[in-house]
Tab-separated table of C-alpha atoms and ligand atoms in Angstrom:
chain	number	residue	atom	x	y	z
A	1151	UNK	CA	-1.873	20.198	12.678
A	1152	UNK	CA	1.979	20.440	11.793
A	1153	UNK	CA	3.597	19.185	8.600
A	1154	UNK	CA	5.067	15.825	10.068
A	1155	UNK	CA	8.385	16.657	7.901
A	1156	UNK	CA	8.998	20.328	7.918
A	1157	UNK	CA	6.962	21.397	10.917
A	1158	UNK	CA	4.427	23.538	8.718
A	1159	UNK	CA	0.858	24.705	9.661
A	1160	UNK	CA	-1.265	21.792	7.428
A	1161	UNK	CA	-4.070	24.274	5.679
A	1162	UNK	CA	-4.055	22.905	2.214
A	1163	UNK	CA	-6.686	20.004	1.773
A	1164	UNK	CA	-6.553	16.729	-0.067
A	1165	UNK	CA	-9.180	14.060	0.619
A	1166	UNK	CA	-12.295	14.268	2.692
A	1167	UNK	CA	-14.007	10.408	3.367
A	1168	UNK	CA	-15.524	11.776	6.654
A	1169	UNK	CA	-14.737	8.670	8.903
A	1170	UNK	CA	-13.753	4.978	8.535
A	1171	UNK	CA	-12.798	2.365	10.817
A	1172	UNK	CA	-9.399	0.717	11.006
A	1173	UNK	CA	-8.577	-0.802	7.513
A	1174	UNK	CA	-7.469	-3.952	8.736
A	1175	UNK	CA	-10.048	-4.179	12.030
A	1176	UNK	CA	-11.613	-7.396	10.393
A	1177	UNK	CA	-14.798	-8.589	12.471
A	1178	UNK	CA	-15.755	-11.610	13.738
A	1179	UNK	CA	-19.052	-13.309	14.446
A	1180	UNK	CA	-18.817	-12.374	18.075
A	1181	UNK	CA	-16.994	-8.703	17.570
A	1182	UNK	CA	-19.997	-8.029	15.142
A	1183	UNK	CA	-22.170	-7.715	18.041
A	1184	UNK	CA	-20.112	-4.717	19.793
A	1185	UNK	CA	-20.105	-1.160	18.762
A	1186	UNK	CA	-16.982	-0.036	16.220
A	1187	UNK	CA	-14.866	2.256	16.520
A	1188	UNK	CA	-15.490	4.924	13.337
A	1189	UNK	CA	-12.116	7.905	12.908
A	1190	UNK	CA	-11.929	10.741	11.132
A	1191	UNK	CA	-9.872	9.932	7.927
A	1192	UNK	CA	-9.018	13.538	6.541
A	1193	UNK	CA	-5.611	13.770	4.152
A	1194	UNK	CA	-3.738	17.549	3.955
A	1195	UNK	CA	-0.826	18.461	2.171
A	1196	UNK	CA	2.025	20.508	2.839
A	1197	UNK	CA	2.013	23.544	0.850
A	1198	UNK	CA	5.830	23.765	1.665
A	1199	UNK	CA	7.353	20.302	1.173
A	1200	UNK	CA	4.162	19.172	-0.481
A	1201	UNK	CA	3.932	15.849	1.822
A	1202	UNK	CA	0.468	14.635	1.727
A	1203	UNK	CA	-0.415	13.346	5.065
A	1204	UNK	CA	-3.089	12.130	6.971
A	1205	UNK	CA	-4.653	14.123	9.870
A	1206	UNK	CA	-3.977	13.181	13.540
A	1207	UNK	CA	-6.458	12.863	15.307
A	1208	UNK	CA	-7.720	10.740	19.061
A	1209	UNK	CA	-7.358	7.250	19.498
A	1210	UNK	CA	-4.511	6.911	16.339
A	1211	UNK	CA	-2.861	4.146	18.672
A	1212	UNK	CA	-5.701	1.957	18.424
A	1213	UNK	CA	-5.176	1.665	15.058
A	1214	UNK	CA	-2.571	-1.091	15.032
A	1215	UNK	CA	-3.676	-4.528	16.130
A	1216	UNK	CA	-1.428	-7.818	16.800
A	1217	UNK	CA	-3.254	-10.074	14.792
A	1218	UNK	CA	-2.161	-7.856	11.407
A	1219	UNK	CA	-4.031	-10.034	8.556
A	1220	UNK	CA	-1.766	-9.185	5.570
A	1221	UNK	CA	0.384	-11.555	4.402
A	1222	UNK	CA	2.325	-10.563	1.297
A	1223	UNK	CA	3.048	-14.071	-0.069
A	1224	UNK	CA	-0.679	-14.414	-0.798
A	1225	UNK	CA	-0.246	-12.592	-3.723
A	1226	UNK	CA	1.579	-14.566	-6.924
A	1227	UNK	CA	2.320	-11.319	-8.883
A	1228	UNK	CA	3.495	-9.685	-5.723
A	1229	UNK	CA	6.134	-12.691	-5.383
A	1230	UNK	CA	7.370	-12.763	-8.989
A	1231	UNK	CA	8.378	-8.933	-8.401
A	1232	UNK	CA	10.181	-9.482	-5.001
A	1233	UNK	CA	12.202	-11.870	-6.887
A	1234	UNK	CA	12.555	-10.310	-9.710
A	1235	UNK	CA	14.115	-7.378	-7.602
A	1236	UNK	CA	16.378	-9.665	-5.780
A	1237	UNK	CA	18.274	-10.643	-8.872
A	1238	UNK	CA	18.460	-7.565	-10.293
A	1239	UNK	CA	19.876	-6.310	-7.325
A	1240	UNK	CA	22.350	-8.834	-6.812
A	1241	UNK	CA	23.678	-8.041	-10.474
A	1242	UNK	CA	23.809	-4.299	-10.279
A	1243	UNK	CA	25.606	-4.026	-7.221
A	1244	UNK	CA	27.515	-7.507	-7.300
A	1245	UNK	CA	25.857	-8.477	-4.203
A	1246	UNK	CA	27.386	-11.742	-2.235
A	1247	UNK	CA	27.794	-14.091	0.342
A	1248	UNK	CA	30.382	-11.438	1.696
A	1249	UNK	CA	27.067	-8.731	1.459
A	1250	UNK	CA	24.942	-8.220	4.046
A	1251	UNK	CA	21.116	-7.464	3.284
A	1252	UNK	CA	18.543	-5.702	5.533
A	1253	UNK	CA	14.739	-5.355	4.447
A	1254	UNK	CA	12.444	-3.003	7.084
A	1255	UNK	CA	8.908	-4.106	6.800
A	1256	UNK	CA	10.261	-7.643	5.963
A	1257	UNK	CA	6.233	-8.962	6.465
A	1258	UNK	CA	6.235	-12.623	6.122
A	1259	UNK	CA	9.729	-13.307	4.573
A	1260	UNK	CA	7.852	-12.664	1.114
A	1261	UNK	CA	11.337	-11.232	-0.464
A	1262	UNK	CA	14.034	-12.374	1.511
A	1263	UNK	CA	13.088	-15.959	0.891
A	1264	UNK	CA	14.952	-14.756	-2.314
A	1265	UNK	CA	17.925	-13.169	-0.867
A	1266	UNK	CA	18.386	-15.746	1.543
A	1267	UNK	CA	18.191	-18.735	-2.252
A	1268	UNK	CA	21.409	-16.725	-3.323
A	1269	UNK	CA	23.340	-17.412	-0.704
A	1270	UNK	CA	23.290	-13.800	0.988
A	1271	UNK	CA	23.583	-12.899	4.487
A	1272	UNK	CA	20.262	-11.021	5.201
A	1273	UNK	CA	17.940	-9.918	8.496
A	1274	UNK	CA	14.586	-8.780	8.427
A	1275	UNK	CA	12.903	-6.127	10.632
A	1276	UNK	CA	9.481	-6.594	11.346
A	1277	UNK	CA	7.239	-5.604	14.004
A	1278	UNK	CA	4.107	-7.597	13.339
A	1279	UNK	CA	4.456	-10.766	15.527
A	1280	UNK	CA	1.873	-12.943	13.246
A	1281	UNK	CA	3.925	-12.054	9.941
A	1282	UNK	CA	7.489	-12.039	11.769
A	1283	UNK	CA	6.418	-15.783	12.668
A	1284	UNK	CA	5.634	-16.770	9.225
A	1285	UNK	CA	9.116	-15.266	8.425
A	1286	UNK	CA	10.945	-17.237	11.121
A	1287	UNK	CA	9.268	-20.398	9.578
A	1288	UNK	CA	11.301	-20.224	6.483
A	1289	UNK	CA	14.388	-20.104	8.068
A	1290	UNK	CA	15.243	-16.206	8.043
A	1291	UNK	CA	16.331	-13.804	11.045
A	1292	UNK	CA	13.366	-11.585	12.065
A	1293	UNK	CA	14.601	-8.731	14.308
A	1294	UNK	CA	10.732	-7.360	15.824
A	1295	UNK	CA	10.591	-3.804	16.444
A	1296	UNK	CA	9.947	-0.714	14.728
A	1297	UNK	CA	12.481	0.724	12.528
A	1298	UNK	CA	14.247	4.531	13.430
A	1299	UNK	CA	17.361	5.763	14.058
A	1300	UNK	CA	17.482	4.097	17.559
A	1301	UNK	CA	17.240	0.581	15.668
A	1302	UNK	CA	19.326	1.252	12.990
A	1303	UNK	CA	22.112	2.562	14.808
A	1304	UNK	CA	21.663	-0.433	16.800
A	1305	UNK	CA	22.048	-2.835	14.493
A	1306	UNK	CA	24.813	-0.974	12.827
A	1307	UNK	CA	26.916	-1.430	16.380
A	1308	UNK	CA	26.017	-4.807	16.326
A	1309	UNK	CA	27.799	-5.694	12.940
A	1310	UNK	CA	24.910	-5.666	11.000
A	1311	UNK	CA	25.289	-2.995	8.521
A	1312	UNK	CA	23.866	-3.217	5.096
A	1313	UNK	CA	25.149	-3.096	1.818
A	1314	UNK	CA	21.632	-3.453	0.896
A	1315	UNK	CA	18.515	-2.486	2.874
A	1316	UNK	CA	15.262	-2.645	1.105
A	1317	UNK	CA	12.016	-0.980	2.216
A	1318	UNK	CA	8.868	-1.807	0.001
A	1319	UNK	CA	5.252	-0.051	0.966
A	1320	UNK	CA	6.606	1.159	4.059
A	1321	UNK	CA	7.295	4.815	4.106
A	1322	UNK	CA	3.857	5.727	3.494
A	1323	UNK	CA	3.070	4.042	6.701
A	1324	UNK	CA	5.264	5.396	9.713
A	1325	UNK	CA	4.021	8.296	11.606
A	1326	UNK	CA	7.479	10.104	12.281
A	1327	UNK	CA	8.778	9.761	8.838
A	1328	UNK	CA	11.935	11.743	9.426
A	1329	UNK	CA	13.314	9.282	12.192
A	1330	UNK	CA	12.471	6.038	9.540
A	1331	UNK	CA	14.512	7.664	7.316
A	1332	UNK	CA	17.367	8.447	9.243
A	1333	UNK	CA	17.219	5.068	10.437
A	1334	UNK	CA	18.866	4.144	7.042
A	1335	UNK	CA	21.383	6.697	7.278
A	1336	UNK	CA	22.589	5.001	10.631
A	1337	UNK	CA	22.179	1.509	8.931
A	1338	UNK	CA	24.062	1.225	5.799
A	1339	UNK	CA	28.157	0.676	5.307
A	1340	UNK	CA	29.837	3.674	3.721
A	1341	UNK	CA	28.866	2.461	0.014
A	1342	UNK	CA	25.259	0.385	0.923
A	1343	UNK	CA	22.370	1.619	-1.050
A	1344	UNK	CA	18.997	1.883	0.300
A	1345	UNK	CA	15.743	1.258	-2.093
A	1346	UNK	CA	12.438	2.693	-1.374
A	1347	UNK	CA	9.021	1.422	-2.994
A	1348	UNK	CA	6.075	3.142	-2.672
A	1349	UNK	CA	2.709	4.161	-4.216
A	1350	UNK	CA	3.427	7.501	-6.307
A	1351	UNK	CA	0.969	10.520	-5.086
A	1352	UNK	CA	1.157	12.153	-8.706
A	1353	UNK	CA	-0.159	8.346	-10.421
A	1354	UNK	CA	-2.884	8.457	-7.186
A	1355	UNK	CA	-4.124	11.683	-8.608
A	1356	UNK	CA	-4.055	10.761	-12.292
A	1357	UNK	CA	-6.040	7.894	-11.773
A	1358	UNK	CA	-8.297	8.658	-8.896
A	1359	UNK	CA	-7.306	6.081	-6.309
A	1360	UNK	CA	-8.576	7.240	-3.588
A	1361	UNK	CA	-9.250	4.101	-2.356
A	1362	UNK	CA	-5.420	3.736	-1.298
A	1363	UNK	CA	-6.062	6.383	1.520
A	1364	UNK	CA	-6.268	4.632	5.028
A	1365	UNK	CA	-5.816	5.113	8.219
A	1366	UNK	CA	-2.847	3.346	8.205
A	1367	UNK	CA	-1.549	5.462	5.613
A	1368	UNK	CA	0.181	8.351	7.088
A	1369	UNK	CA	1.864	9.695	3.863
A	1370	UNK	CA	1.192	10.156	0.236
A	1371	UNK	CA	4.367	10.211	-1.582
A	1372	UNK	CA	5.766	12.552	-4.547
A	1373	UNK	CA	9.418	12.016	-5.498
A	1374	UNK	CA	9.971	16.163	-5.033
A	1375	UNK	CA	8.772	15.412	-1.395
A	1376	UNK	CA	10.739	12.128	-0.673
A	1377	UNK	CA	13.853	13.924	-2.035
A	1378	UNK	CA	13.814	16.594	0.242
A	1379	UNK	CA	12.967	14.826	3.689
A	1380	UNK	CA	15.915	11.721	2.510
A	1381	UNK	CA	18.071	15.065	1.910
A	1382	UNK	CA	17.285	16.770	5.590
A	1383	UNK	CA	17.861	13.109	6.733
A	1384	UNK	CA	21.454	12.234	5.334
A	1385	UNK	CA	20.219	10.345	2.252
A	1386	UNK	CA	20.697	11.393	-1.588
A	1387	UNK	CA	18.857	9.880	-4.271
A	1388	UNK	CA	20.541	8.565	-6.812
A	1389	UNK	CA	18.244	6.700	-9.292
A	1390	UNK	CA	14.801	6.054	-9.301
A	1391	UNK	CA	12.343	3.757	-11.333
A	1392	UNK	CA	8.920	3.759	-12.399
A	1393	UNK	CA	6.755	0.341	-11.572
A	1394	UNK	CA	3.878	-0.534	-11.877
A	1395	UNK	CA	2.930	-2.037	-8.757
A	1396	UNK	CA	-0.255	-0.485	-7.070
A	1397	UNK	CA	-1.085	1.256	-9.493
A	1398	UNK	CA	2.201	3.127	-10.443
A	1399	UNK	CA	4.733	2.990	-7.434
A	1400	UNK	CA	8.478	4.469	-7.878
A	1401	UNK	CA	11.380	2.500	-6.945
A	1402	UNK	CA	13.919	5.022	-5.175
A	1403	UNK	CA	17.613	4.351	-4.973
A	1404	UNK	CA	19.458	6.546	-2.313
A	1405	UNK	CA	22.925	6.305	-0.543
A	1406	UNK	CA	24.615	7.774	1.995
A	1407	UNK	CA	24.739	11.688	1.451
A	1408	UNK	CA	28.563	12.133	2.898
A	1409	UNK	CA	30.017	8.693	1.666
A	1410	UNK	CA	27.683	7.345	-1.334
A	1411	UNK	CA	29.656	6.545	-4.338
A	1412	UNK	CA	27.128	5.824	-7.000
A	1413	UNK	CA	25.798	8.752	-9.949
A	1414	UNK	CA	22.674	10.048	-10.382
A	1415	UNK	CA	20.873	9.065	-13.257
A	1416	UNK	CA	19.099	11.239	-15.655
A	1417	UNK	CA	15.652	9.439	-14.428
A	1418	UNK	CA	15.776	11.341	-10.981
A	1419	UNK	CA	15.528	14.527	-13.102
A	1420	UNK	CA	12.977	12.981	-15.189
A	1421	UNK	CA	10.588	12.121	-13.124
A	1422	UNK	CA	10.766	15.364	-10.865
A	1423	UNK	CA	10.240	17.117	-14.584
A	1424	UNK	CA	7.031	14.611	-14.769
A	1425	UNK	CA	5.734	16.131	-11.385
A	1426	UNK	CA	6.214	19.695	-12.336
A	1427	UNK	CA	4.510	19.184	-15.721
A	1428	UNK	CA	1.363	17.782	-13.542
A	1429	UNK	CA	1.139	20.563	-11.263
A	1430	UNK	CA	2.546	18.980	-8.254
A	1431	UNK	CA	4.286	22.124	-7.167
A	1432	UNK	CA	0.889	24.108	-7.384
A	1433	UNK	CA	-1.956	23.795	-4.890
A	1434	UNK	CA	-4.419	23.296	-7.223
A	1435	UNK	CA	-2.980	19.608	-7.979
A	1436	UNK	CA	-4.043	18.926	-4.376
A	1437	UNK	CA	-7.546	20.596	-3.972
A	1438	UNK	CA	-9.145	19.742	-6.794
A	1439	UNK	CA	-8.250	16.081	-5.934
A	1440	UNK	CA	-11.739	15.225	-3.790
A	1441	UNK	CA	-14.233	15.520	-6.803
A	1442	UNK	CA	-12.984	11.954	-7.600
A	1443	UNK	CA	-14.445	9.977	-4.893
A	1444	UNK	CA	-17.717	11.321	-4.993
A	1445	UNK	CA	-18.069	10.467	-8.608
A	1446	UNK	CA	-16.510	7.330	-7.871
A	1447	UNK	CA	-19.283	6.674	-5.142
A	1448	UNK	CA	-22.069	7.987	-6.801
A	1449	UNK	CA	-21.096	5.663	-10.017
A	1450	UNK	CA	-20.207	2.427	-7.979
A	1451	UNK	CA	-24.031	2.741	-5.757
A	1452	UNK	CA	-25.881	3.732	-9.040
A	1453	UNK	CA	-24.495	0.108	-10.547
A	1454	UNK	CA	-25.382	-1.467	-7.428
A	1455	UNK	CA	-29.005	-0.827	-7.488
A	1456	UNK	CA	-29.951	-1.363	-10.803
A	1457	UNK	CA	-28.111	-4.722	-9.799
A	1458	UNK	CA	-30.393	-4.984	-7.354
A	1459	UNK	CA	-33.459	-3.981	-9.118
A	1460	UNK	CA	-32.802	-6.074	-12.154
A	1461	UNK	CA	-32.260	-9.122	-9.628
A	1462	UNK	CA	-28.241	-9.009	-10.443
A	1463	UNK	CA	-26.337	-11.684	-8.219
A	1464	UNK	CA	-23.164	-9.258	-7.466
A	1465	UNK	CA	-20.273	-10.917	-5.395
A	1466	UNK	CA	-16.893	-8.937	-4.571
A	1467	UNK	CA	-13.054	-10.062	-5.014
A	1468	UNK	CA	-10.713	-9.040	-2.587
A	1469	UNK	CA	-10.981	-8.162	1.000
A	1470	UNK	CA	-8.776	-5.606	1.139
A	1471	UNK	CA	-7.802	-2.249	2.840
A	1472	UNK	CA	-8.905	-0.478	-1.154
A	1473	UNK	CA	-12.138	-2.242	-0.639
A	1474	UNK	CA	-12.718	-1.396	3.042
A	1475	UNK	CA	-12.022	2.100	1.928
A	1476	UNK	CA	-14.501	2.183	-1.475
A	1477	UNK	CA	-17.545	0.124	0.437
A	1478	UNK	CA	-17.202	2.630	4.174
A	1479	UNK	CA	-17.163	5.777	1.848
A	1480	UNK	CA	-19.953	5.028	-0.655
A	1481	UNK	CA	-21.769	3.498	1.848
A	1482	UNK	CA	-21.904	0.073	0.490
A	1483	UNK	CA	-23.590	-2.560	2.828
A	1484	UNK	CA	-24.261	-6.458	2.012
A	1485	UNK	CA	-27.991	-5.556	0.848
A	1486	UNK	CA	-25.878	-4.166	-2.744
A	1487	UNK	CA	-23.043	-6.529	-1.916
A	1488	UNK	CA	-23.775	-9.784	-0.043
A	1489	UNK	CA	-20.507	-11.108	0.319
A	1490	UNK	CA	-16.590	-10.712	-0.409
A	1491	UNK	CA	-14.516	-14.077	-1.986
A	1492	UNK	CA	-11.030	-13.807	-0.291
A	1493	UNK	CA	-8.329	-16.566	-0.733
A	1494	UNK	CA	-6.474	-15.481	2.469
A	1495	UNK	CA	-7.833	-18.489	5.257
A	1496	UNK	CA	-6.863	-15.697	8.005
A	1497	UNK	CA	-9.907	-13.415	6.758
A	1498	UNK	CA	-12.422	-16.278	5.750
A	1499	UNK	CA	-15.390	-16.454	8.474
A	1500	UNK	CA	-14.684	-12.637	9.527
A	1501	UNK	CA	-16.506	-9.434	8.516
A	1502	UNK	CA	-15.175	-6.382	6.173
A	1503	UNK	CA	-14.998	-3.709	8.782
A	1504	UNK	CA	-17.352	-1.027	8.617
A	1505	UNK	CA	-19.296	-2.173	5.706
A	1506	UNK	CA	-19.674	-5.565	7.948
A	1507	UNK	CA	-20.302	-7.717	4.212
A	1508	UNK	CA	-19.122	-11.570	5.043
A	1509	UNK	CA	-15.831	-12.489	3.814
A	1510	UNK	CA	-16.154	-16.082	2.244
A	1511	UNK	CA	-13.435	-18.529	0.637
A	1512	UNK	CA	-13.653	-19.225	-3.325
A	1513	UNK	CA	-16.474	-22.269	-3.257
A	1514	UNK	CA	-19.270	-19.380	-2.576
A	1515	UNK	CA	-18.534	-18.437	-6.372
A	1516	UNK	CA	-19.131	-21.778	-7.896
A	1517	UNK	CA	-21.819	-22.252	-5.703
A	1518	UNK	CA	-23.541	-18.981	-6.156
A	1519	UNK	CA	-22.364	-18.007	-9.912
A	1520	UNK	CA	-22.640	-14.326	-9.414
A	1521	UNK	CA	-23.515	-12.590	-12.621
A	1522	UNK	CA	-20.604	-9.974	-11.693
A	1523	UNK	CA	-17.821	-9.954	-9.526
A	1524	UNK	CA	-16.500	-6.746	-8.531
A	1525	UNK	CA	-13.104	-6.988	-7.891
A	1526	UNK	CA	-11.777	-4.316	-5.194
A	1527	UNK	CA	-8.094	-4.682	-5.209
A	1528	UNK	CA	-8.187	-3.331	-8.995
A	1529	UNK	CA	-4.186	-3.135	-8.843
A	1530	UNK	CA	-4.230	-6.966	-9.162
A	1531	UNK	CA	-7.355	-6.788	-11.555
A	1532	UNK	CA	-5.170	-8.820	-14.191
A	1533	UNK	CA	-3.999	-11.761	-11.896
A	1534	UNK	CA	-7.521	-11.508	-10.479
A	1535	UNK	CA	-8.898	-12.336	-13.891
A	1536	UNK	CA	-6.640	-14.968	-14.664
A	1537	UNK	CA	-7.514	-16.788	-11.771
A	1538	UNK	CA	-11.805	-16.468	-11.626
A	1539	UNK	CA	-11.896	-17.297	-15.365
A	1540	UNK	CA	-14.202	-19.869	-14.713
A	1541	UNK	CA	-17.443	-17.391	-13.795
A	1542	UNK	CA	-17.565	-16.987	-18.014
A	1543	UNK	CA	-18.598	-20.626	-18.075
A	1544	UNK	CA	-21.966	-19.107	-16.727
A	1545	UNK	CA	-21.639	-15.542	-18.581
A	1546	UNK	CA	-20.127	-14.009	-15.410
A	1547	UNK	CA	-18.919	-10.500	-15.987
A	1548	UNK	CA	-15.430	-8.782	-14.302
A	1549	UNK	CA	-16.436	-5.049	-13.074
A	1550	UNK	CA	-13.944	-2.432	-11.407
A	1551	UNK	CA	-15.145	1.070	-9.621
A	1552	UNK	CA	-11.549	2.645	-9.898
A	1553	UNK	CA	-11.014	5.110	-11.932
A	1554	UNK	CA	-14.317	4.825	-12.820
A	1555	UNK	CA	-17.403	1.921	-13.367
A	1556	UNK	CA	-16.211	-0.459	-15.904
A	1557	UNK	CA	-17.866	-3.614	-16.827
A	1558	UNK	CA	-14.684	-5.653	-18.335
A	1559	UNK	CA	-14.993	-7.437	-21.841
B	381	LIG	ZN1	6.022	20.061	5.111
């Protein structure tokens, strides 16, 4: 396979969890009685550009159902930061009802709900009909295709250029990531800044979440690698910050590479420094990397048995692509883990894929008072805590399996 940026023979490897099915290919009662389909899930970097991408391999188009489950305005932490982003935006680069703002993966209207309280112009691109819907119902434009340069060049002709665009946990998920990018280029007026946010490779590696590799993943993203496919697609970065969302994401700032006005900060410098000093531009950084989720594994089943054996009543938080990806890999099934507490109604009654462990609403935890509840989106372990605080009334206990087995205090 060829580097999907720089057209490089892939031969360096990254992550090996053998095969999985589709993250987000919940089950039903009746689909639980059919065969699934399992794919390869194999990561390689590039040991020119040093993007981390996922292997192709047969039946990649079945990967992408209509009825996409995630909605981002399940999530309250999730919300605060869109809106928090929003108006610092608006103040840095005096945004207005005269602006016009485009996000690309606008999901269910989770951030432009914001853009659209202060008065700005905005339009959201989003290609999921089930998410674009929820959009629509809070009053916002919701244009439903995939974003390239075709699209962007499209809306750009149609008077909808963008002083702003924004594009958060999207880059990491489109297959021909050179056309996405360009797609901004096309998009945004002579001055318009674009902002990236995405899950950073080199805080991936640090703290071995592996878990965040899916098939619906393509990339893995290092700032040294972002710079130089926005640079090859008429984009400079000009600014970037570090977040902690997902477990460490960066927040890129880039304009237009033959009209952007703004200066680069000293953080863009920084933070490529950062990568350098963690080996990111050596191919050990990337092969030593699948160690972790064995451990991980071995750790996480070890816990599970003596569970098991000491008559334990384990119950998991959060049925989500991290989880699908820790229970398929460590081979997890409901005899360790009998059942998954989910507060999204759209995955309540289904199956985690793979694993096949029930996914039930909140009541099963009252009902059942688990002595520990696992909690697999670990990235939202605080807000996760917060909100089960009641399973201490019965000496309930809060565990995570990322970076390693912890039993919380
Ligand atoms: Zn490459």
């Amino acid at each position: 396979m060829k580097c999907r940026h720089c057209n490089t023979e892939l031969t360096l490897p990254f992550l090996d969890l053998g095969s999985a099915p589709p993250s987000n290919a919940y089950l039903s009662a009746t689909t639980l009685n059919a065969p699934e389909a399992w794919y390869p899930l194999r990561v390689l970097a590039c040991s020119h550009c040093w993007l981390v991408q996922t292997e192709d391999h047969a039946g990649r188009e079945a990967l992408f159902t209509e009825d996409y489950a995630y909605f981002s305005s399940f999530s309250s932490s999730w919300l605060a930061h869109a809106k928090a982003y929003v108006g610092d935006m608006v103040q840095r680069f005096k945004l207005g009802a005269q602006s016009h703002v485009v996000e690309v993966a606008a999901n269910d209207g989770y951030l432009l709900q914001y853009v659209q309280q202060a008065g700005i112009p905005c339009l959201g691109v989003e290609p999921t009909a089930s998410t674009a819907a929820a959009a629509r119902e809070k009053g916002l434009a919701i244009d439903e295709r995939f974003f390239g340069v075709a699209l962007g060049r499209e809306l750009a002709a149609a008077g909808q250029s963008a002083d702003l665009t924004a594009a958060n946990n999207v880059l990491a998920h489109v297959p021909d990531i050179n056309d996405f990018v360009g797609g901004f280029t096309a998009l945004l007026k002579p001055q318009g800044v674009a902002t990236f946010e995405f899950p950073h490779l080199m805080r991936m590696v640090q703290s071995c979440q592996f878990d965040t590799a899916y098939h619906e993943h393509y990339s893995y993203l290092s700032l040294t690698a972002v710079q130089r496919i926005f640079e090859a697609n008429g984009l400079k970065v000009f600014d970037v910050q570090e977040l902690s969302t997902h477990g460490g994401s960066l927040r890129v700032f880039a304009q237009r590479a033959d009209t952007g006005g703004q200066a680069v900060t000293p953080a863009v410098q920084q933070v490529l420094a950062a990568e350098v000093a963690a080996g990111m531009l050596t191919t050990n950084f990337y092969s030593q990397f699948d160690l972790q989720p064995k451990r991980i594994a071995r750790e996480l089943l070890s816990f599970l048995i003596k569970m098991a054996e000491e008559d334990g009543r384990v119950a998991a938080y959060g049925a989500a692509a991290k989880g699908n990806t820790l229970c398929n890999f460590a081979g997890v099934r409901p005899h360790l883990l009998p059942y998954v507490v989910d507060r999204n109604p759209a995955k309540q009654g289904k199956f985690m894929p793979g694993s096949r462990i029930p996914i039930v609403d909140e009541a099963h935890l009252r009902a059942h008072r688990p002595s520990h509840v696992l909690i697999l989106p670990w990235n939202l372990k605080d807000e996760v805590m917060a909100q089960l605080d009641y399973i201490r009334e019965w000496g309930g206990r809060f565990v995570t399996a990322v970076p390693r087995l912890e039993i919380l205090p």
